[in-house]
Amino acid sequence: MDGVDGLIALADVERRLRAYGTALWGVDPPLRPLVGEGDPAALRPCFDADLVRLPAVWPSLALYRAALAHVGAHRMFSRPLPAKGLKPLLTIVVSLVEDARVEHLAMRRLPGLRRLWAPFHRVEPSPSLMAADLLERLARALFDAGYRDGNAWVDKGQRLFFERPERWENPNFSLALGGDLAGDLGKTRVQINARGHRVDPAYRDDNGGLWLYDTPPEPPRDADDPLEAVRPEPMEGEGNRRNGPPQALPAPAPLAAAAETTALRPVARYPEWDHRIGLHRPGFVQVVECEPEHQPPMDVPADHRLAGRVRALIRHAVVARPERLRRQREGDALDLDACIAATAARRHGHAPDMRVYRRVRRRGRDLSVLLLLDASHSTKDPVGDGTVLDLERRSADLLAGALAAAGDRFALAAFRSDGREAVHWLPVKRFAEHYDAAARGRLAGLDGRWSTRMGAAIRHAGTTLAAQPTLRRLLLLVTDGEPSDIDCPDPRHLVEDARKAVRELAGRGIDVVCVALGGDARTHHRIFGRRNVLPVDRVERLPEILPTVYVRLTG
Amino acid sequence: MALHTYRIAREPYYCPAGDEIALFEAAHADRLPVMLKGPTGCGKTRFVEHMAWRLGRPLVTVACNEDLTASDLVGRYLLEAEGTVWQDGPLTLAVRHGAICYLDEIVEARADTTVVIHPLADDRRALPLDKRNELVTAHPDFQLVIAYNPGYQSVAKDLKESTKQRFAALEFGYPAAAVEAEIVAHEAGIEPEVARRVVAVAERSRNLRGRGLEEGASTRMLIHAGRLIARGVAPEAACRMAIVLPLTDDSDLRDALAAAVGACF
Ligand SMILES: Nc1ncnc2c1ncn2[C@@H]1O[C@H](COP(=O)(O)OP(=O)(O)O)[C@@H](O)[C@H]1O
Ligand SMILES: [Mg+2]
């Protein structure tokens, strides 16, 4: 993991870090890489209400952890203050006191954090009166009550800080003490370059998250960060983009284009639930089947180890479950109950039932699963070096290959919609078909277009599953968004309809589970019920997660 | 008295989280069947033991598993020198003589086993013994209690709606931090301050629930960690052994959780 020059990359440890931050603080803010010129070790983290930015490469995992723990402490205990009218020196010293305050509050709850942060406070007492040195020493003095500096200003800060620890609870404490200390410093001849000031030790953030500025204090340091474009607050039209094409765009040209290679065949009409009147609108939606364009099948999964693991996992779940059969004509062990019954019958003078053996058999699974992929426009969003749909395809291919090898009954299809008259159903593999080169070609040919009229797709999946003769029937729906369609301005309508559709299936004994690659968790909970939603924290991991989910659901 | 050995002599230690004792007493007064919902290791079994003791009822406990048959519950004929004799199963015993019958981890039992409790859990309050051609009417003191962990996301492991609908339910979760620390200190025999730290570890793991972990550390796991600490194991090592490693095989999560454990001591 150690890269060049003893640096490690955020991307390599991001998942671990996020889990660490979540474990500590119970919240999981998105992490973004911070790119800068010059020495990465000189970069400082920054955060705001929505994001935490950490250097894209940095010297060590311990430093990343220390930084995340520190930012977490701010997010937990700091309230941003208006910076308006405050001198830069004042904000620097107040921030420094605030850093110490929140760390001590955090250490009250989690005392082991001291061992995490302490190694970074390495500055030693010195006669230097440079502002940067004094500030770093004050940082150490406020962190470590046992540190002795000798400089009158540092010592005063330390004494006042530790004098009455109960005041740490009060967020104004930093403003008061910091103001006092900044005043002292201002009276000396100590020079400070507030603009060029760099916070030390390295794990502490740049203080930007502590202050409310009218205008950004300086241009974002990672202006060239491509992820900068991904803002947490939806931009104009973005809400639509996630779930379908923006309505303002010219109508999607393309029925014709799509029809070039694929025949559209109406296969069913379904009602749609109108929650405002509490009634179904009969025959409101038409499902058309369209054969996905054939493409050369994806390469055998590049990751052989993963493919092997998935196959083993599925095999184990499907095949290795023994079932004890009792009252057998032959077998490896006696069935005690049957023996007793037979003996009893004989003593009573009846003809005994001689099926007195027990046998262990590999359980044939009484289960049919339909894996349904969302193939709407939003699945074209990039992740890693492909798109969401690429990942859906890869994951489905891995899982399907393993299921076919193990012999579970399954079908694979995708859906999207272009208004209520054209909910597309794209069969990849039907229950009766083999998962062969043709099916893999159809899977490879799926492309992302249009919208997500989920209710109709769920109902059609229900029709398919209801025809299966097994006891248990499961619809596993993989989606990256929420229901939407071009002819449906009220977002609640399709959500309520999808919810209704899920219930209709439940009523027919079909379970519906959603693997959510994004979108609003509350909407998914509303549609599928909380316990039937499995959020995937990083879409890149879908190929690993989907088989695990499958095993857990059906095991 | 047939159920003599099923009586609980000493008060089982139980720390209430809310009004569950009063609610259970009310349900018991009417002999309503009760379902205890909650994750594993959060005190459901202990609660039933405590209530049985409190109400002065014998307690018959059956830990369900997928090999458990209806005969295992209701009883079977055994061979004796003179012929066959019927032996009541644990459920029949409780029904006949008036005990609380506690079916732990009911979802583990096969569906055909679960249905034998249906007539006991509605107005009939009777148990048909088909093999014996007998209908056992429940003793007035009989009460049925089942434990059910709704956290399993397996469609194969869910209670049938028809079963669920017969029960009143009490919901169990992990106790509040202070209460849980008291429990851990009591059960493991460690200092309250150390117990609080162990509970802080549990909170860390529960923060990861649904974000990588299927379930956080249970109270039971904390007690295990506490016992190791009582034996002189360093707290971090104890938590690693009793909590982190059993909880997950995912190396990223294990690493993150181990680091978070480090923050607790
Ligand atoms: N509220 C509680 N009061 C006392 N002990 C508890 C409580 N909750 C949990 N415990 C302890 O945790 C252990 C596991 O609880 P248990 O009742 O076996 O869990 P469950 O039946 O829910 O799986 C018990 O043995 C007991 O030591
Ligand atoms: Mg800070």
Tab-separated table of N, CA and C in Angstrom, chain A residues 243-368:
chain	number	residue	atom	x	y	z
A	243	ASN	N	-32.602	10.710	-12.505
A	243	ASN	CA	-33.646	9.712	-12.680
A	243	ASN	C	-34.220	9.660	-14.075
A	244	GLY	N	-33.655	10.386	-14.947
A	244	GLY	CA	-34.179	10.366	-16.293
A	244	GLY	C	-33.684	11.595	-16.982
A	245	PRO	N	-34.012	11.736	-18.217
A	245	PRO	CA	-33.520	12.902	-18.950
A	245	PRO	C	-34.235	14.143	-18.454
A	246	PRO	N	-33.573	15.275	-18.476
A	246	PRO	CA	-34.236	16.506	-18.083
A	246	PRO	C	-35.424	16.732	-18.994
A	247	GLN	N	-36.509	17.253	-18.408
A	247	GLN	CA	-37.706	17.345	-19.215
A	247	GLN	C	-37.577	18.391	-20.311
A	248	ALA	N	-36.639	19.331	-20.101
A	248	ALA	CA	-36.519	20.401	-21.066
A	248	ALA	C	-35.895	19.921	-22.372
A	249	LEU	N	-35.165	18.847	-22.312
A	249	LEU	CA	-34.504	18.376	-23.533
A	249	LEU	C	-35.541	17.977	-24.576
A	250	PRO	N	-35.173	18.075	-25.826
A	250	PRO	CA	-36.090	17.618	-26.867
A	250	PRO	C	-36.438	16.153	-26.622
A	251	ALA	N	-37.639	15.813	-26.945
A	251	ALA	CA	-38.093	14.463	-26.652
A	251	ALA	C	-37.080	13.466	-27.178
A	252	PRO	N	-36.809	12.461	-26.402
A	252	PRO	CA	-35.764	11.517	-26.770
A	252	PRO	C	-36.050	10.982	-28.159
A	253	ALA	N	-35.213	11.244	-29.036
A	253	ALA	CA	-35.440	10.986	-30.430
A	253	ALA	C	-35.822	9.570	-30.706
A	254	PRO	N	-35.495	8.915	-30.400
A	254	PRO	CA	-35.035	7.613	-30.642
A	254	PRO	C	-35.792	6.417	-30.646
A	255	LEU	N	-37.088	6.477	-30.520
A	255	LEU	CA	-37.794	5.217	-30.683
A	255	LEU	C	-37.279	4.517	-31.913
A	256	ALA	N	-37.170	5.320	-32.984
A	256	ALA	CA	-36.695	4.755	-34.236
A	256	ALA	C	-35.306	4.155	-34.062
A	257	ALA	N	-34.446	4.947	-33.505
A	257	ALA	CA	-33.072	4.476	-33.338
A	257	ALA	C	-33.046	3.170	-32.556
A	258	ALA	N	-33.878	3.138	-31.513
A	258	ALA	CA	-33.863	1.934	-30.699
A	258	ALA	C	-34.428	0.763	-31.482
A	259	ALA	N	-35.377	1.116	-32.345
A	259	ALA	CA	-36.049	0.051	-33.054
A	259	ALA	C	-35.190	-0.553	-34.164
A	260	GLU	N	-34.128	0.134	-34.500
A	260	GLU	CA	-33.277	-0.404	-35.565
A	260	GLU	C	-32.936	-1.858	-35.311
A	261	THR	N	-32.480	-2.073	-34.103
A	261	THR	CA	-31.976	-3.410	-33.827
A	261	THR	C	-32.944	-4.224	-33.002
A	262	THR	N	-33.968	-3.573	-32.450
A	262	THR	CA	-34.790	-4.313	-31.520
A	262	THR	C	-36.252	-4.149	-31.883
A	263	ALA	N	-36.976	-5.209	-31.785
A	263	ALA	CA	-38.398	-5.126	-32.044
A	263	ALA	C	-39.107	-4.793	-30.754
A	264	LEU	N	-40.063	-3.880	-30.816
A	264	LEU	CA	-40.843	-3.556	-29.637
A	264	LEU	C	-42.162	-4.297	-29.726
A	265	ARG	N	-42.446	-5.089	-28.717
A	265	ARG	CA	-43.627	-5.927	-28.792
A	265	ARG	C	-44.443	-5.695	-27.523
A	266	PRO	N	-45.676	-5.154	-27.655
A	266	PRO	CA	-46.480	-4.984	-26.444
A	266	PRO	C	-46.763	-6.351	-25.829
A	267	VAL	N	-46.542	-6.486	-24.549
A	267	VAL	CA	-46.800	-7.789	-23.940
A	267	VAL	C	-47.838	-7.746	-22.839
A	268	ALA	N	-48.067	-6.583	-22.255
A	268	ALA	CA	-49.048	-6.556	-21.173
A	268	ALA	C	-49.452	-5.128	-20.867
A	269	ARG	N	-50.627	-4.993	-20.285
A	269	ARG	CA	-51.023	-3.703	-19.725
A	269	ARG	C	-51.257	-3.904	-18.238
A	270	TYR	N	-50.868	-2.899	-17.463
A	270	TYR	CA	-51.053	-2.999	-16.022
A	270	TYR	C	-51.756	-1.758	-15.511
A	271	PRO	N	-52.466	-1.911	-14.407
A	271	PRO	CA	-53.058	-0.730	-13.772
A	271	PRO	C	-51.964	0.101	-13.092
A	272	GLU	N	-52.287	1.321	-12.793
A	272	GLU	CA	-51.373	2.125	-11.985
A	272	GLU	C	-52.169	2.700	-10.823
A	273	TRP	N	-51.515	2.751	-9.674
A	273	TRP	CA	-52.194	3.191	-8.455
A	273	TRP	C	-52.143	4.711	-8.367
A	274	ASP	N	-53.322	5.306	-8.167
A	274	ASP	CA	-53.348	6.752	-7.967
A	274	ASP	C	-53.606	7.014	-6.494
A	275	HIS	N	-52.573	7.440	-5.789
A	275	HIS	CA	-52.715	7.541	-4.330
A	275	HIS	C	-53.653	8.663	-3.930
A	276	ARG	N	-53.846	9.665	-4.835
A	276	ARG	CA	-54.707	10.786	-4.435
A	276	ARG	C	-56.160	10.365	-4.357
A	277	ILE	N	-56.561	9.450	-5.263
A	277	ILE	CA	-57.956	9.009	-5.198
A	277	ILE	C	-58.078	7.634	-4.559
A	278	GLY	N	-56.922	7.014	-4.288
A	278	GLY	CA	-56.957	5.707	-3.630
A	278	GLY	C	-57.523	4.619	-4.516
A	279	LEU	N	-57.291	4.749	-5.823
A	279	LEU	CA	-57.822	3.746	-6.750
A	279	LEU	C	-56.784	3.388	-7.805
A	280	HIS	N	-56.930	2.201	-8.362
A	280	HIS	CA	-56.127	1.831	-9.520
A	280	HIS	C	-56.718	2.485	-10.774
A	281	ARG	N	-55.843	2.944	-11.658
A	281	ARG	CA	-56.330	3.321	-12.978
A	281	ARG	C	-56.114	2.114	-13.868
A	282	PRO	N	-57.209	1.456	-14.258
A	282	PRO	CA	-57.036	0.163	-14.938
A	282	PRO	C	-56.347	0.304	-16.291
A	283	GLY	N	-55.520	-0.662	-16.617
A	283	GLY	CA	-54.875	-0.722	-17.933
A	283	GLY	C	-54.118	0.525	-18.326
A	284	PHE	N	-53.583	1.205	-17.389
A	284	PHE	CA	-53.030	2.535	-17.636
A	284	PHE	C	-51.649	2.488	-18.300
A	285	VAL	N	-50.937	1.420	-18.039
A	285	VAL	CA	-49.544	1.369	-18.477
A	285	VAL	C	-49.331	0.176	-19.396
A	286	GLN	N	-48.553	0.401	-20.436
A	286	GLN	CA	-48.254	-0.700	-21.347
A	286	GLN	C	-46.794	-1.117	-21.215
A	287	VAL	N	-46.599	-2.407	-21.085
A	287	VAL	CA	-45.229	-2.920	-21.061
A	287	VAL	C	-44.912	-3.473	-22.439
A	288	VAL	N	-43.815	-3.018	-22.999
A	288	VAL	CA	-43.385	-3.549	-24.291
A	288	VAL	C	-42.077	-4.288	-24.077
A	289	GLU	N	-42.015	-5.420	-24.727
A	289	GLU	CA	-40.801	-6.195	-24.572
A	289	GLU	C	-39.872	-5.793	-25.692
A	290	CYS	N	-38.630	-5.612	-25.388
A	290	CYS	CA	-37.716	-5.371	-26.481
A	290	CYS	C	-36.416	-6.092	-26.231
A	291	GLU	N	-36.081	-6.827	-27.231
A	291	GLU	CA	-34.891	-7.657	-27.139
A	291	GLU	C	-33.654	-6.762	-27.136
A	292	PRO	N	-32.827	-6.857	-26.137
A	292	PRO	CA	-31.628	-6.021	-26.153
A	292	PRO	C	-30.759	-6.372	-27.353
A	293	GLU	N	-30.129	-5.354	-27.838
A	293	GLU	CA	-29.218	-5.509	-28.971
A	293	GLU	C	-28.096	-6.471	-28.559
A	294	HIS	N	-27.756	-7.366	-29.476
A	294	HIS	CA	-26.671	-8.290	-29.125
A	294	HIS	C	-25.332	-7.605	-29.244
A	295	GLN	N	-24.506	-7.857	-28.292
A	295	GLN	CA	-23.140	-7.338	-28.342
A	295	GLN	C	-22.245	-8.518	-28.037
A	296	PRO	N	-21.016	-8.412	-28.444
A	296	PRO	CA	-20.122	-9.487	-28.018
A	296	PRO	C	-20.121	-9.530	-26.487
A	297	PRO	N	-20.268	-10.711	-25.905
A	297	PRO	CA	-20.316	-10.796	-24.446
A	297	PRO	C	-19.078	-10.170	-23.821
A	298	MET	N	-19.272	-9.679	-22.625
A	298	MET	CA	-18.121	-9.136	-21.901
A	298	MET	C	-17.064	-10.205	-21.787
A	299	ASP	N	-15.832	-9.753	-21.638
A	299	ASP	CA	-14.770	-10.724	-21.403
A	299	ASP	C	-15.096	-11.491	-20.150
A	300	VAL	N	-14.514	-12.644	-20.088
A	300	VAL	CA	-14.591	-13.361	-18.837
A	300	VAL	C	-14.103	-12.366	-17.792
A	301	PRO	N	-14.795	-12.295	-16.662
A	301	PRO	CA	-14.466	-11.268	-15.685
A	301	PRO	C	-12.955	-11.170	-15.465
A	302	ALA	N	-12.482	-9.949	-15.523
A	302	ALA	CA	-11.043	-9.751	-15.407
A	302	ALA	C	-10.535	-10.270	-14.065
A	303	ASP	N	-11.372	-10.129	-13.058
A	303	ASP	CA	-10.921	-10.516	-11.730
A	303	ASP	C	-11.260	-11.983	-11.474
A	304	HIS	N	-10.303	-12.834	-11.776
A	304	HIS	CA	-10.566	-14.267	-11.639
A	304	HIS	C	-10.805	-14.679	-10.209
A	305	ARG	N	-10.064	-14.023	-9.330
A	305	ARG	CA	-10.203	-14.422	-7.932
A	305	ARG	C	-11.616	-14.145	-7.449
A	306	LEU	N	-12.135	-12.957	-7.839
A	306	LEU	CA	-13.490	-12.605	-7.432
A	306	LEU	C	-14.480	-13.604	-8.029
A	307	ALA	N	-14.308	-13.888	-9.317
A	307	ALA	CA	-15.226	-14.816	-9.974
A	307	ALA	C	-15.211	-16.157	-9.248
A	308	GLY	N	-14.023	-16.600	-8.880
A	308	GLY	CA	-13.907	-17.882	-8.182
A	308	GLY	C	-14.603	-17.833	-6.842
A	309	ARG	N	-14.411	-16.713	-6.165
A	309	ARG	CA	-15.001	-16.591	-4.841
A	309	ARG	C	-16.520	-16.603	-4.932
A	310	VAL	N	-17.030	-15.856	-5.918
A	310	VAL	CA	-18.475	-15.790	-6.090
A	310	VAL	C	-19.027	-17.177	-6.391
A	311	ARG	N	-18.343	-17.894	-7.278
A	311	ARG	CA	-18.852	-19.211	-7.637
A	311	ARG	C	-18.880	-20.129	-6.407
A	312	ALA	N	-17.814	-20.052	-5.620
A	312	ALA	CA	-17.743	-20.905	-4.428
A	312	ALA	C	-18.854	-20.544	-3.446
A	313	LEU	N	-19.051	-19.250	-3.297
A	313	LEU	CA	-20.077	-18.772	-2.368
A	313	LEU	C	-21.463	-19.291	-2.762
A	314	ILE	N	-21.790	-19.116	-4.034
A	314	ILE	CA	-23.106	-19.528	-4.507
A	314	ILE	C	-23.245	-21.044	-4.425
A	315	ARG	N	-22.217	-21.734	-4.862
A	315	ARG	CA	-22.253	-23.195	-4.804
A	315	ARG	C	-22.531	-23.657	-3.391
A	316	HIS	N	-21.820	-23.022	-2.497
A	316	HIS	CA	-21.953	-23.428	-1.107
A	316	HIS	C	-23.392	-23.230	-0.635
A	317	ALA	N	-23.941	-22.065	-0.983
A	317	ALA	CA	-25.295	-21.766	-0.522
A	317	ALA	C	-26.315	-22.687	-1.179
A	318	VAL	N	-26.093	-22.940	-2.462
A	318	VAL	CA	-27.107	-23.667	-3.207
A	318	VAL	C	-27.003	-25.162	-2.948
A	319	VAL	N	-25.783	-25.653	-2.955
A	319	VAL	CA	-25.608	-27.087	-2.982
A	319	VAL	C	-25.366	-27.690	-1.613
A	320	ALA	N	-24.604	-26.983	-0.813
A	320	ALA	CA	-24.100	-27.656	0.379
A	320	ALA	C	-25.080	-27.664	1.535
A	321	ARG	N	-26.371	-27.500	1.242
A	321	ARG	CA	-27.293	-27.491	2.368
A	321	ARG	C	-27.976	-28.847	2.476
A	322	PRO	N	-27.579	-29.593	3.454
A	322	PRO	CA	-28.150	-30.927	3.567
A	322	PRO	C	-29.559	-30.859	4.132
A	323	GLU	N	-30.352	-31.801	3.739
A	323	GLU	CA	-31.700	-31.886	4.271
A	323	GLU	C	-31.859	-33.297	4.835
A	324	ARG	N	-32.373	-33.387	6.043
A	324	ARG	CA	-32.562	-34.718	6.634
A	324	ARG	C	-33.921	-35.240	6.216
A	325	LEU	N	-33.914	-36.389	5.604
A	325	LEU	CA	-35.189	-36.996	5.227
A	325	LEU	C	-35.478	-38.113	6.208
A	326	ARG	N	-36.698	-38.128	6.707
A	326	ARG	CA	-37.079	-39.176	7.645
A	326	ARG	C	-37.982	-40.184	6.956
A	327	ARG	N	-38.209	-41.291	7.644
A	327	ARG	CA	-39.117	-42.324	7.136
A	327	ARG	C	-38.786	-42.709	5.704
A	328	GLN	N	-37.567	-43.107	5.503
A	328	GLN	CA	-37.116	-43.522	4.179
A	328	GLN	C	-37.040	-45.043	4.122
A	329	ARG	N	-37.209	-45.569	2.909
A	329	ARG	CA	-37.113	-47.005	2.732
A	329	ARG	C	-35.684	-47.485	2.928
A	330	GLU	N	-34.735	-46.624	2.539
A	330	GLU	CA	-33.347	-46.951	2.820
A	330	GLU	C	-32.604	-45.692	3.235
A	331	GLY	N	-31.467	-45.944	3.865
A	331	GLY	CA	-30.734	-44.770	4.318
A	331	GLY	C	-29.541	-45.162	5.156
A	332	ASP	N	-28.823	-44.147	5.652
A	332	ASP	CA	-27.583	-44.440	6.362
A	332	ASP	C	-27.801	-44.567	7.865
A	333	ALA	N	-28.969	-44.196	8.368
A	333	ALA	CA	-29.166	-44.290	9.812
A	333	ALA	C	-30.622	-44.640	10.080
A	334	LEU	N	-30.855	-45.196	11.252
A	334	LEU	CA	-32.232	-45.522	11.608
A	334	LEU	C	-32.969	-44.260	12.039
A	335	ASP	N	-34.239	-44.210	11.671
A	335	ASP	CA	-35.094	-43.128	12.148
A	335	ASP	C	-35.807	-43.651	13.383
A	336	LEU	N	-35.389	-43.137	14.526
A	336	LEU	CA	-35.832	-43.702	15.787
A	336	LEU	C	-37.354	-43.685	15.931
A	337	ASP	N	-37.937	-42.535	15.597
A	337	ASP	CA	-39.398	-42.438	15.695
A	337	ASP	C	-40.078	-43.507	14.852
A	338	ALA	N	-39.561	-43.692	13.639
A	338	ALA	CA	-40.175	-44.660	12.740
A	338	ALA	C	-39.996	-46.077	13.280
A	339	CYS	N	-38.814	-46.363	13.835
A	339	CYS	CA	-38.563	-47.693	14.390
A	339	CYS	C	-39.546	-47.983	15.510
A	340	ILE	N	-39.710	-46.964	16.354
A	340	ILE	CA	-40.604	-47.160	17.500
A	340	ILE	C	-42.023	-47.395	17.009
A	341	ALA	N	-42.425	-46.573	16.052
A	341	ALA	CA	-43.778	-46.723	15.531
A	341	ALA	C	-43.964	-48.112	14.916
A	342	ALA	N	-42.927	-48.592	14.202
A	342	ALA	CA	-43.029	-49.895	13.557
A	342	ALA	C	-43.138	-51.000	14.604
A	343	THR	N	-42.286	-50.888	15.624
A	343	THR	CA	-42.315	-51.904	16.668
A	343	THR	C	-43.657	-51.904	17.388
A	344	ALA	N	-44.123	-50.675	17.670
A	344	ALA	CA	-45.406	-50.555	18.348
A	344	ALA	C	-46.512	-51.193	17.507
A	345	ALA	N	-46.474	-50.901	16.221
A	345	ALA	CA	-47.490	-51.451	15.333
A	345	ALA	C	-47.448	-52.974	15.366
A	346	ARG	N	-46.230	-53.524	15.305
A	346	ARG	CA	-46.089	-54.980	15.297
A	346	ARG	C	-46.670	-55.561	16.580
A	347	ARG	N	-46.357	-54.904	17.734
A	347	ARG	CA	-46.864	-55.438	19.012
A	347	ARG	C	-48.375	-55.382	19.077
A	348	HIS	N	-48.930	-54.352	18.423
A	348	HIS	CA	-50.382	-54.266	18.405
A	348	HIS	C	-50.987	-55.194	17.380
A	349	GLY	N	-50.115	-55.890	16.690
A	349	GLY	CA	-50.618	-56.823	15.698
A	349	GLY	C	-50.957	-56.196	14.363
A	350	HIS	N	-50.485	-54.946	14.141
A	350	HIS	CA	-50.701	-54.329	12.844
A	350	HIS	C	-49.506	-54.571	11.949
A	351	ALA	N	-49.700	-54.275	10.664
A	351	ALA	CA	-48.567	-54.392	9.742
A	351	ALA	C	-47.683	-53.164	9.914
A	352	PRO	N	-46.450	-53.351	10.227
A	352	PRO	CA	-45.569	-52.196	10.459
A	352	PRO	C	-45.193	-51.491	9.158
A	353	ASP	N	-45.022	-50.206	9.269
A	353	ASP	CA	-44.493	-49.428	8.155
A	353	ASP	C	-42.976	-49.526	8.227
A	354	MET	N	-42.370	-50.137	7.220
A	354	MET	CA	-40.948	-50.427	7.330
A	354	MET	C	-40.052	-49.299	6.825
A	355	ARG	N	-40.617	-48.159	6.591
A	355	ARG	CA	-39.744	-47.036	6.203
A	355	ARG	C	-39.125	-46.467	7.470
A	356	VAL	N	-38.032	-47.058	7.896
A	356	VAL	CA	-37.483	-46.731	9.211
A	356	VAL	C	-36.088	-46.119	9.116
A	357	TYR	N	-35.729	-45.615	7.948
A	357	TYR	CA	-34.371	-45.057	7.810
A	357	TYR	C	-34.385	-43.545	7.683
A	358	ARG	N	-33.235	-42.994	7.962
A	358	ARG	CA	-33.028	-41.572	7.723
A	358	ARG	C	-31.962	-41.408	6.661
A	359	ARG	N	-32.059	-40.345	5.921
A	359	ARG	CA	-31.115	-40.127	4.852
A	359	ARG	C	-30.844	-38.631	4.766
A	360	VAL	N	-29.625	-38.301	4.420
A	360	VAL	CA	-29.310	-36.891	4.218
A	360	VAL	C	-29.225	-36.645	2.725
A	361	ARG	N	-29.939	-35.650	2.270
A	361	ARG	CA	-29.926	-35.369	0.849
A	361	ARG	C	-29.546	-33.906	0.656
A	362	ARG	N	-28.849	-33.647	-0.424
A	362	ARG	CA	-28.605	-32.243	-0.763
A	362	ARG	C	-29.944	-31.623	-1.091
A	363	ARG	N	-30.169	-30.497	-0.499
A	363	ARG	CA	-31.486	-29.912	-0.638
A	363	ARG	C	-31.665	-29.278	-2.022
A	364	GLY	N	-32.680	-29.697	-2.720
A	364	GLY	CA	-33.034	-28.999	-3.950
A	364	GLY	C	-33.759	-27.744	-3.515
A	365	ARG	N	-33.388	-26.609	-4.075
A	365	ARG	CA	-33.965	-25.393	-3.518
A	365	ARG	C	-35.275	-25.067	-4.198
A	366	ASP	N	-36.275	-24.802	-3.388
A	366	ASP	CA	-37.601	-24.541	-3.912
A	366	ASP	C	-37.754	-23.040	-4.089
A	367	LEU	N	-37.006	-22.504	-5.039
A	367	LEU	CA	-36.841	-21.069	-5.098
A	367	LEU	C	-36.657	-20.601	-6.537
A	368	SER	N	-37.318	-19.498	-6.896
A	368	SER	CA	-37.051	-18.856	-8.185
A	368	SER	C	-36.701	-17.398	-7.931
